[in-house]
CSV table of C-alpha atoms in Angstrom, one decimal:
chain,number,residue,atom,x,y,z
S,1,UNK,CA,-113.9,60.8,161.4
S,2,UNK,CA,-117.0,58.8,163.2
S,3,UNK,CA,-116.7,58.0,166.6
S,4,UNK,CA,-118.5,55.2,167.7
S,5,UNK,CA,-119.5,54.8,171.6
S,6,UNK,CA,-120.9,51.5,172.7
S,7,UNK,CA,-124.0,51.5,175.2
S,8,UNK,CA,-124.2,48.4,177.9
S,9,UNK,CA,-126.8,48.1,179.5
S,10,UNK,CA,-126.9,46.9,183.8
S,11,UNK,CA,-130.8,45.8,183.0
S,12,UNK,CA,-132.0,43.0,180.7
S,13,UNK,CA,-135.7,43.7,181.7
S,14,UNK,CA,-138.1,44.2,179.0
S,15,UNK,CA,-139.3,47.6,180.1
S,16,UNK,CA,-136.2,48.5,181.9
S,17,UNK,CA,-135.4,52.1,182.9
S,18,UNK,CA,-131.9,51.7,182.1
S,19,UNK,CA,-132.9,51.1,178.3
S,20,UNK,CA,-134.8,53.9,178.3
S,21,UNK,CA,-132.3,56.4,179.5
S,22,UNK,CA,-129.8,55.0,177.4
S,23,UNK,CA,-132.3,55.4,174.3
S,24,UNK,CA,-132.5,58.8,174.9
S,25,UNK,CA,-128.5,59.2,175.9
S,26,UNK,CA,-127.9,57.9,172.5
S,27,UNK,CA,-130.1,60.5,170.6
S,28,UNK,CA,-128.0,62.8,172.1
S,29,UNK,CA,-124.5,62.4,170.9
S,30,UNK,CA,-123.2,64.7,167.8
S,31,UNK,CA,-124.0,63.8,164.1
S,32,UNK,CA,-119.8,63.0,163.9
S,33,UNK,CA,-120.7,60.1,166.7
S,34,UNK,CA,-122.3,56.7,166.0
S,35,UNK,CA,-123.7,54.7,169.5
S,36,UNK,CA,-124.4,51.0,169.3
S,37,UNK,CA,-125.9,48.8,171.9
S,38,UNK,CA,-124.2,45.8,172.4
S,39,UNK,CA,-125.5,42.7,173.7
S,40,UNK,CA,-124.4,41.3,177.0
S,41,UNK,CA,-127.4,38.7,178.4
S,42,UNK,CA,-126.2,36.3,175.5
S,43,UNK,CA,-122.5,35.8,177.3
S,44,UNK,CA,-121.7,32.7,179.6
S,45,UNK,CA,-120.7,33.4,182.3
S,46,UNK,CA,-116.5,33.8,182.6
S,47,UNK,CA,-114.8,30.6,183.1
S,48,UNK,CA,-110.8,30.7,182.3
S,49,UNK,CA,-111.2,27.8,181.2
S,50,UNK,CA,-113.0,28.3,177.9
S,51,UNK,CA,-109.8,30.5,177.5
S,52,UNK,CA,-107.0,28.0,178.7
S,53,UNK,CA,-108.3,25.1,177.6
S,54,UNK,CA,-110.9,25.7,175.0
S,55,UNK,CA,-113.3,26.1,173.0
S,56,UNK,CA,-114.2,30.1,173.4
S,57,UNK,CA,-117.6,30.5,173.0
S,58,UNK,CA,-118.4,31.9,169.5
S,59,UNK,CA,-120.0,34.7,172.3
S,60,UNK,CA,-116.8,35.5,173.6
S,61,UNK,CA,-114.9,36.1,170.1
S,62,UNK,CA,-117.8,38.5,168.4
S,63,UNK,CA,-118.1,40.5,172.1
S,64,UNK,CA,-114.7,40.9,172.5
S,65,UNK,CA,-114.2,42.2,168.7
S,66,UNK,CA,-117.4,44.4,169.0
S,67,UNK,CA,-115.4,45.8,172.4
S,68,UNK,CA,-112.0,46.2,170.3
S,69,UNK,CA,-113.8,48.4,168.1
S,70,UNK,CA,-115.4,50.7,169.7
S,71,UNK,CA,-113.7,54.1,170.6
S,72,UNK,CA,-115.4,54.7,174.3
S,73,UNK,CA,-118.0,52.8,176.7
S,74,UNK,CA,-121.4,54.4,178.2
S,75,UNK,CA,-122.7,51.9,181.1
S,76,UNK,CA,-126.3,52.6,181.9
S,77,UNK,CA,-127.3,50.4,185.0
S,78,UNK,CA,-129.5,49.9,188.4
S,79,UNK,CA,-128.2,49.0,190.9
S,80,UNK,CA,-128.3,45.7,192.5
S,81,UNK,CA,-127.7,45.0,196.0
S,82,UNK,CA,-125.7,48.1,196.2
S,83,UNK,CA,-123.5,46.8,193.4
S,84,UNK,CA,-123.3,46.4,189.8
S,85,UNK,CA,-125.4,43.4,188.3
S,86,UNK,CA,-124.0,40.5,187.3
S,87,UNK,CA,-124.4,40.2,183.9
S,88,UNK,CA,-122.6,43.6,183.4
S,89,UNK,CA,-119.9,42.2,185.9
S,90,UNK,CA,-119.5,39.5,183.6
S,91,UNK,CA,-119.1,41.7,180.3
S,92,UNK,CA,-116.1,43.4,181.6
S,93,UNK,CA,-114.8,39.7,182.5
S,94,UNK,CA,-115.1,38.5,179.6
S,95,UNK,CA,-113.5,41.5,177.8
S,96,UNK,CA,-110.7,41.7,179.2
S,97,UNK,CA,-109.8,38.3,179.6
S,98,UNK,CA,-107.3,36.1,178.8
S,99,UNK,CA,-104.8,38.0,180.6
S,100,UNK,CA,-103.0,40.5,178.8
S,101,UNK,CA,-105.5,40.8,176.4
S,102,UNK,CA,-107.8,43.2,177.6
S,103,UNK,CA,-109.6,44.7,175.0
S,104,UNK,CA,-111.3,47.5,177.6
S,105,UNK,CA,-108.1,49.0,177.4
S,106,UNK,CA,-107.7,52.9,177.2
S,107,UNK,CA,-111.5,53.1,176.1
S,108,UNK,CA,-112.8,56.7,177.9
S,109,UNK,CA,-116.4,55.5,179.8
S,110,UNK,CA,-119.0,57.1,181.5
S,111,UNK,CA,-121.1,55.8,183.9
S,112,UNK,CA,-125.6,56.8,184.5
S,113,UNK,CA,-126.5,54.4,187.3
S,114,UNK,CA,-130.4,54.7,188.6
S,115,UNK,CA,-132.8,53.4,190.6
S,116,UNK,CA,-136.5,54.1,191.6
S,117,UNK,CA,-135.3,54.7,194.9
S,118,UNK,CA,-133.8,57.6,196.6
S,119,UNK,CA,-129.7,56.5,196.3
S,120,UNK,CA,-129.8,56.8,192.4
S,121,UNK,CA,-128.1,53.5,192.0
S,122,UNK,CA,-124.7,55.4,193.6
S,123,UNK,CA,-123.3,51.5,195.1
S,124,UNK,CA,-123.7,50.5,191.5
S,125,UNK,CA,-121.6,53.3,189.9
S,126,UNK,CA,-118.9,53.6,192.6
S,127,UNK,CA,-118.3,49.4,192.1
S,128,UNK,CA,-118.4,49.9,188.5
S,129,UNK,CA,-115.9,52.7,188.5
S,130,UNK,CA,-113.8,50.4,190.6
S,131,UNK,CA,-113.6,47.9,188.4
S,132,UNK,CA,-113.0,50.1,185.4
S,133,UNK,CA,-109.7,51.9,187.1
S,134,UNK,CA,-108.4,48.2,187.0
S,135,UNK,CA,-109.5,47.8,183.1
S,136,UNK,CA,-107.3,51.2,182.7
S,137,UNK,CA,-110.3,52.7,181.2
S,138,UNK,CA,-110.3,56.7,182.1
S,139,UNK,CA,-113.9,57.3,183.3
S,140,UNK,CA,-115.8,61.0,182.8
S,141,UNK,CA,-115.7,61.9,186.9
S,142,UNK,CA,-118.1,65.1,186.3
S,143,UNK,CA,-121.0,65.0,186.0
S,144,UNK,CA,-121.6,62.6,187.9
S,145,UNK,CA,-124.9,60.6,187.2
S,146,UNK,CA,-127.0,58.8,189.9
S,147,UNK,CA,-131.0,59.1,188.9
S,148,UNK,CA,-132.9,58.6,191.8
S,149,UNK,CA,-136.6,58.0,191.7
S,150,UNK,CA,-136.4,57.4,187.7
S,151,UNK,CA,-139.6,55.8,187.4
S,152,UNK,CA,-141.0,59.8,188.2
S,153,UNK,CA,-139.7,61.0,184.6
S,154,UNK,CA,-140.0,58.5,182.3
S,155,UNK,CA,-143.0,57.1,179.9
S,156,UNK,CA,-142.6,53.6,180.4
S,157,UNK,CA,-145.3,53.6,177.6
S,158,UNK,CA,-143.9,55.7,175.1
S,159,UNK,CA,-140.4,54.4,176.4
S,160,UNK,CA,-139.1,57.7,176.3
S,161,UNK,CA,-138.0,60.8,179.4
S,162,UNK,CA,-140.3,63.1,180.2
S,163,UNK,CA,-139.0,65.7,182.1
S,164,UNK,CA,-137.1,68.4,180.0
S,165,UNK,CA,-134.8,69.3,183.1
S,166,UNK,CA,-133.5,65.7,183.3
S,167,UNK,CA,-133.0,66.0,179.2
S,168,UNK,CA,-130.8,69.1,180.3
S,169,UNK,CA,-128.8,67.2,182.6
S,170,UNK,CA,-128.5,63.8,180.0
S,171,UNK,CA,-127.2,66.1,177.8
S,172,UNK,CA,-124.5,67.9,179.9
S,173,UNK,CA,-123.8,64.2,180.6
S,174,UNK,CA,-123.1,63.6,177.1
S,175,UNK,CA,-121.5,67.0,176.4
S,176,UNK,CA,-118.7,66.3,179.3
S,177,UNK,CA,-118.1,62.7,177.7
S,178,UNK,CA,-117.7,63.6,174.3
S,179,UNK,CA,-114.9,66.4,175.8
S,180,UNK,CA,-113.2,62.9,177.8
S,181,UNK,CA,-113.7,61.2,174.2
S,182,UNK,CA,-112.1,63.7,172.2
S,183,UNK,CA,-109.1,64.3,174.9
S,184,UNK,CA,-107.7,60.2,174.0
């Protein structure tokens, strides 16, 4: 039976490093395993409101249903301000709101933070995890994944990695998750 993992991405840059990781993540899944990026820049931002008192946003119904249906989560990010950006901050808002109706719920996730700096995005993936032990979503814990100084192995022309040690480690990144996948 197909698994399918949805990718969300922290960047919504048009060259962004965080695309092109994923890109290459999701080439390396197993032929039983289906990834699909799912748009997050489109979402307003949460308001309970929309929720309490109406209307949704025709955004909010088709994320959260794309969320529902999707067997695990793979968040590729920077890092912002030593935290998580906002608009993937507002994706797991919106998800697992109204109350009660989290649709995040039991999903296995992994996290790939990076950076062109020397931290590898680590604020960005400690804050995420944070807010996925609240979701209740059980979150691969090795290996852990902070890419520092991405901009050194990537082809931001050909929009693809470049270094076949960092393939190595994307796929043992991949190989663990699909283990954390298969375990719910």
């Amino acid at each position: 039976m197909t698994k399918t993992v949805g990718i969300f991405l922290g960047s919504l840059r048009k060259g962004s490093y965080s695309k092109i990781i994923a890109q290459e993540l999701a080439k390396l899944f197993p032929d039983d395993y289906t990834t699909q990026f799912l748009e997050i820049g489109n979402l307003p931002l949460y308001n309970q409101d929309f929720d309490d008192l109406g209307p949704v946003p025709a955004e909010y119904v088709q994320f959260r249903a794309a969320v529902q249906k999707l067997d695990a989560a793979l968040f590729v990010t920077p890092e912002y301000n030593r935290s998580v950006p906002a608009v993937l901050k507002n994706a797991l808002d919106v998800a697992s709101r109204p109350y009660g109706a989290n649709v995040w719920d039991g999903k296995p996730a992994a996290i790939v933070s990076l950076s062109p700096g020397t931290m590898g995005g680590f604020g960005a993936n400690h804050h995420l995890r944070q807010a996925l032990v609240f979701l209740n979503m059980p979150t691969l814990q090795q290996p852990e994944a902070y890419l520092s100084h991405v901009d050194q192995f990537i082809d931001t022309a050909k929009g693809e990695v470049n270094n076949q040690g960092t393939k190595d480690f994307l796929q043992s990144i991949v190989n663990a998750f699909v283990q954390l996948i298969e375990r719910y």
